[in-house]
mmCIF file of C-alpha atoms in Angstrom:
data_model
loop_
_atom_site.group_PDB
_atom_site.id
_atom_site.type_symbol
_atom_site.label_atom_id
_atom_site.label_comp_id
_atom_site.label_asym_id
_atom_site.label_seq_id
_atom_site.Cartn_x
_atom_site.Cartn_y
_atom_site.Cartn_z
ATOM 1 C CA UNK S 1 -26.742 -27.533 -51.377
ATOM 2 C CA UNK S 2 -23.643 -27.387 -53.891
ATOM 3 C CA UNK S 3 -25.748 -26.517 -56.758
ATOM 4 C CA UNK S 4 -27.728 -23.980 -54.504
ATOM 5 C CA UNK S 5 -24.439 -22.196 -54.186
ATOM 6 C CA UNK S 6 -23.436 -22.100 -57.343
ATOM 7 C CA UNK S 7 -26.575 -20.765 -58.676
ATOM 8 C CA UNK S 8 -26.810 -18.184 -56.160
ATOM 9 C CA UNK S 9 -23.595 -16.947 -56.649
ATOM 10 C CA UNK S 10 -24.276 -16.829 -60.508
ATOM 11 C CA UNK S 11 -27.449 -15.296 -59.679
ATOM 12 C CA UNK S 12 -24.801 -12.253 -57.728
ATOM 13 C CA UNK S 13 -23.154 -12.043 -60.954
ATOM 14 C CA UNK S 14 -25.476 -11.478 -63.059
ATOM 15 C CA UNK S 15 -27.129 -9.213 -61.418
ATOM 16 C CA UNK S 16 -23.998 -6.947 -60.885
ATOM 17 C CA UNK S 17 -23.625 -7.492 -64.545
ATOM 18 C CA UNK S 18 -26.913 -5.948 -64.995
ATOM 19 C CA UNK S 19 -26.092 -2.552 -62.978
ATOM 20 C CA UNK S 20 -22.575 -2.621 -63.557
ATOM 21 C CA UNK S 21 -19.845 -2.656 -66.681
ATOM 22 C CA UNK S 22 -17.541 -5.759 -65.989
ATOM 23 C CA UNK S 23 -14.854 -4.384 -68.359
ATOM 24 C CA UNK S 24 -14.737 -1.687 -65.933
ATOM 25 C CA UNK S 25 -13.510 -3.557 -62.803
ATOM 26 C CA UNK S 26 -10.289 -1.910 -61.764
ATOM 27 C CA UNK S 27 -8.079 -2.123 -58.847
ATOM 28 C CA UNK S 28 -10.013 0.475 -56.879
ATOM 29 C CA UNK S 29 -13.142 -1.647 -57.432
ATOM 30 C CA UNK S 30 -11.575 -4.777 -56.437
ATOM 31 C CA UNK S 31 -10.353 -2.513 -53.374
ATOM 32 C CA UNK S 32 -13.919 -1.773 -52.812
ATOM 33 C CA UNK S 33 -14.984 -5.101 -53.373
ATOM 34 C CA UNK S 34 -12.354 -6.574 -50.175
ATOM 35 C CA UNK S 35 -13.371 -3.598 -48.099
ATOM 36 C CA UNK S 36 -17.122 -4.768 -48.375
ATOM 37 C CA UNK S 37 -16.161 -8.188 -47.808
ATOM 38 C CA UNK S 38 -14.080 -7.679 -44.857
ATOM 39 C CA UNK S 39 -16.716 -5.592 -43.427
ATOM 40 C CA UNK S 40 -19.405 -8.195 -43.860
ATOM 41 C CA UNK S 41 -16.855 -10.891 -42.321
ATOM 42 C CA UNK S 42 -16.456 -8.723 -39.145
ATOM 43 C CA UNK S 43 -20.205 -7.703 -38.847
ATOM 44 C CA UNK S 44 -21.251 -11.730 -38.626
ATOM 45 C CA UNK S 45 -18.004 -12.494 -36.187
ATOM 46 C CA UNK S 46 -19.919 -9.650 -34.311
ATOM 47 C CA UNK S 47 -23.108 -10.970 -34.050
ATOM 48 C CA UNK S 48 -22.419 -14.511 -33.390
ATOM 49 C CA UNK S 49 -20.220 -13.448 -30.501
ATOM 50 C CA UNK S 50 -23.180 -11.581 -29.460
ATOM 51 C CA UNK S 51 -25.575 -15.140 -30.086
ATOM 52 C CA UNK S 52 -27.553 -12.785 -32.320
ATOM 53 C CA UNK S 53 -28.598 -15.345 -34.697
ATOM 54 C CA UNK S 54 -31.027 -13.402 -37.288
ATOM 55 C CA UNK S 55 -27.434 -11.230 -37.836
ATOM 56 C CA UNK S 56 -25.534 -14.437 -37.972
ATOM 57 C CA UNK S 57 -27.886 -15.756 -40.504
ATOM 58 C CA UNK S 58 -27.424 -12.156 -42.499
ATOM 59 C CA UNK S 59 -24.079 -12.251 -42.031
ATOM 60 C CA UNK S 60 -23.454 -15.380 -43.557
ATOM 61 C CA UNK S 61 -25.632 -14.747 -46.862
ATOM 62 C CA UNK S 62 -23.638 -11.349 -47.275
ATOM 63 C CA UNK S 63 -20.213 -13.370 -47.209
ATOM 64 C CA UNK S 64 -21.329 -15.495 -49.522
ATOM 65 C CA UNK S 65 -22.607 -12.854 -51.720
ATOM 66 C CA UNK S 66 -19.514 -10.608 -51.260
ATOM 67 C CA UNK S 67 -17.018 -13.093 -51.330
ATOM 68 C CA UNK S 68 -18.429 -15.327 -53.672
ATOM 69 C CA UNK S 69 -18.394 -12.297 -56.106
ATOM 70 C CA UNK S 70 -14.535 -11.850 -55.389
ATOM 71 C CA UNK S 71 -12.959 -14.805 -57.642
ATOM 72 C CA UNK S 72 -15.133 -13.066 -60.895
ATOM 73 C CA UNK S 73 -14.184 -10.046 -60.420
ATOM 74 C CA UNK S 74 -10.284 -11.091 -60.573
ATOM 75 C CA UNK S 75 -10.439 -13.264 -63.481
ATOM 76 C CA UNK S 76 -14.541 -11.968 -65.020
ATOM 77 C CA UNK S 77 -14.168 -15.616 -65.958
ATOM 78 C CA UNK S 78 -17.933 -18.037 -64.035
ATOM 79 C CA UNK S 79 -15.432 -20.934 -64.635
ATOM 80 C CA UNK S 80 -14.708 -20.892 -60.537
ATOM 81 C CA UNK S 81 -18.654 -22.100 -60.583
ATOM 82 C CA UNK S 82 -17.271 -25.193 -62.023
ATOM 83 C CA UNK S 83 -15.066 -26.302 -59.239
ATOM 84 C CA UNK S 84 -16.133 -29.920 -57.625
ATOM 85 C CA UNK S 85 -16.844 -29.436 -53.954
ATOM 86 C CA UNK S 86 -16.604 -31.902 -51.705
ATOM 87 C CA UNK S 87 -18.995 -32.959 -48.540
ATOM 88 C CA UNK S 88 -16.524 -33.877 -45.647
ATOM 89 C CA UNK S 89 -16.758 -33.861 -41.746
ATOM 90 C CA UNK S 90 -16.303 -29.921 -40.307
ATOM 91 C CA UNK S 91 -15.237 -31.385 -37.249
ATOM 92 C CA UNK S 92 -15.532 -29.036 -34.433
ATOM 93 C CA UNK S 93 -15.110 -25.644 -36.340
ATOM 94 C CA UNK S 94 -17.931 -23.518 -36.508
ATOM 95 C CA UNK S 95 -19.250 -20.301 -37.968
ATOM 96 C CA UNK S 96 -17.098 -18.233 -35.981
ATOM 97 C CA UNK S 97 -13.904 -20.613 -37.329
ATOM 98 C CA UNK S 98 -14.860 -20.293 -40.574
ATOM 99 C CA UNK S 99 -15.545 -16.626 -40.807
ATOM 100 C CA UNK S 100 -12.065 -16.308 -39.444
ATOM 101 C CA UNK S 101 -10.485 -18.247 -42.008
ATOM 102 C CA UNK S 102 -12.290 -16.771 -44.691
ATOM 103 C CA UNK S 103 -10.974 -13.246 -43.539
ATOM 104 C CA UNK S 104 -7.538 -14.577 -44.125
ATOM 105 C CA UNK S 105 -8.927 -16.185 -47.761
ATOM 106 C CA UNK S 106 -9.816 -12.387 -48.488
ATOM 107 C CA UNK S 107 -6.757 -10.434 -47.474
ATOM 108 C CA UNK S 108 -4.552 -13.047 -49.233
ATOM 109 C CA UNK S 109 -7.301 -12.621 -52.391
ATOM 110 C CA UNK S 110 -7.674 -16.832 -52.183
ATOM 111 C CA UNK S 111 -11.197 -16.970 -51.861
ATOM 112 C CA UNK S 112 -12.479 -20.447 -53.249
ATOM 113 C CA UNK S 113 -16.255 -21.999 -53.036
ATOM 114 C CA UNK S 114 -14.923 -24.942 -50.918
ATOM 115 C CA UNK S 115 -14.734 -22.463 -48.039
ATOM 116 C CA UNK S 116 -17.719 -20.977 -48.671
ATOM 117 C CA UNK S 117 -19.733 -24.120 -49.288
ATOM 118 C CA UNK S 118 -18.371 -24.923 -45.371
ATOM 119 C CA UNK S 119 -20.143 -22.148 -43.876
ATOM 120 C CA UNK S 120 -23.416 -22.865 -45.887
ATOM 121 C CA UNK S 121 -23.316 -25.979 -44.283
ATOM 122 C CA UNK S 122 -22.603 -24.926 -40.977
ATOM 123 C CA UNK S 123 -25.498 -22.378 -41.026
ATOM 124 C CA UNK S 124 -27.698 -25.103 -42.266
ATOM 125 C CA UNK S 125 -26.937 -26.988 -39.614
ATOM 126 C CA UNK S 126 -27.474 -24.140 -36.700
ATOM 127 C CA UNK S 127 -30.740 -22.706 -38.549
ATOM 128 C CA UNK S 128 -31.680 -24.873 -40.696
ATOM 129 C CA UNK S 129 -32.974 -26.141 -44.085
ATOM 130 C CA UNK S 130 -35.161 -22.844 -44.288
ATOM 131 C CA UNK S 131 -32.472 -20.455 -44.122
ATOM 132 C CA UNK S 132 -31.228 -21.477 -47.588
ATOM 133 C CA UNK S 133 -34.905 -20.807 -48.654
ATOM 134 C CA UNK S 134 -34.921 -17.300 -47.459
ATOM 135 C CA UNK S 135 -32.895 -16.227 -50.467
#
């Protein structure tokens, strides 16, 4: 599932690349960029307070894509994609937990994959094998 992640973020990056100028990332799109994020974050805290879990599983693959995006646009360096992650017990946090934590990650611009990674894992385990197969 690491190596899904990766590649899917990549596969976000390039495809920005595509429709977009990376030497043109400024503050205002990096602005743009949290705002997106933040909104995404609070959208899937939404609908899995609601038990909605098509949104949940939306919600989750939209942080991933706008967060995961965050770390390149800072540095417009893939080295993040690099990073060992490590499988380890969640305990008892769930999607909720981690979407809250990964609000914080954005407003103090410390996104990493490890966090990320965790709430693949815990959608996988609420939906699924499939749901990584819907993207």
């Amino acid at each position: 599932m690491q190596s899904f992640l990766k590649n899917f973020i990549e596969y976000v990056i390039d495809w920005n690349d595509t429709i977009t100028h990376t030497t043109d990332i400024n503050e205002q799109r990096l602005n743009l960029q949290i705002d997106i994020t933040l909104s995404e974050i609070q959208e899937t805290i939404d609908a899995y307070v609601q038990e909605d879990a098509k949104e949940v599983i939306d919600g989750v693959g939209d942080i991933i894509v706008t967060a995961g995006y965050m770390p390149f646009l800072n540095t417009l360096s893939k080295d993040y994609l690099s990073e060992e992650l490590f499988d380890y017990e969640l305990d008892d946090l769930n999607i909720l937990d981690l979407a809250v934590r990964i609000k914080f990650h954005v407003l103090t611009n410390q996104v990493d994959l490890q966090i990320l990674y965790d709430l693949l894992v815990k959608a996988v385990e609420l939906y699924g094998e499939d749901y990584t197969k819907e993207y």
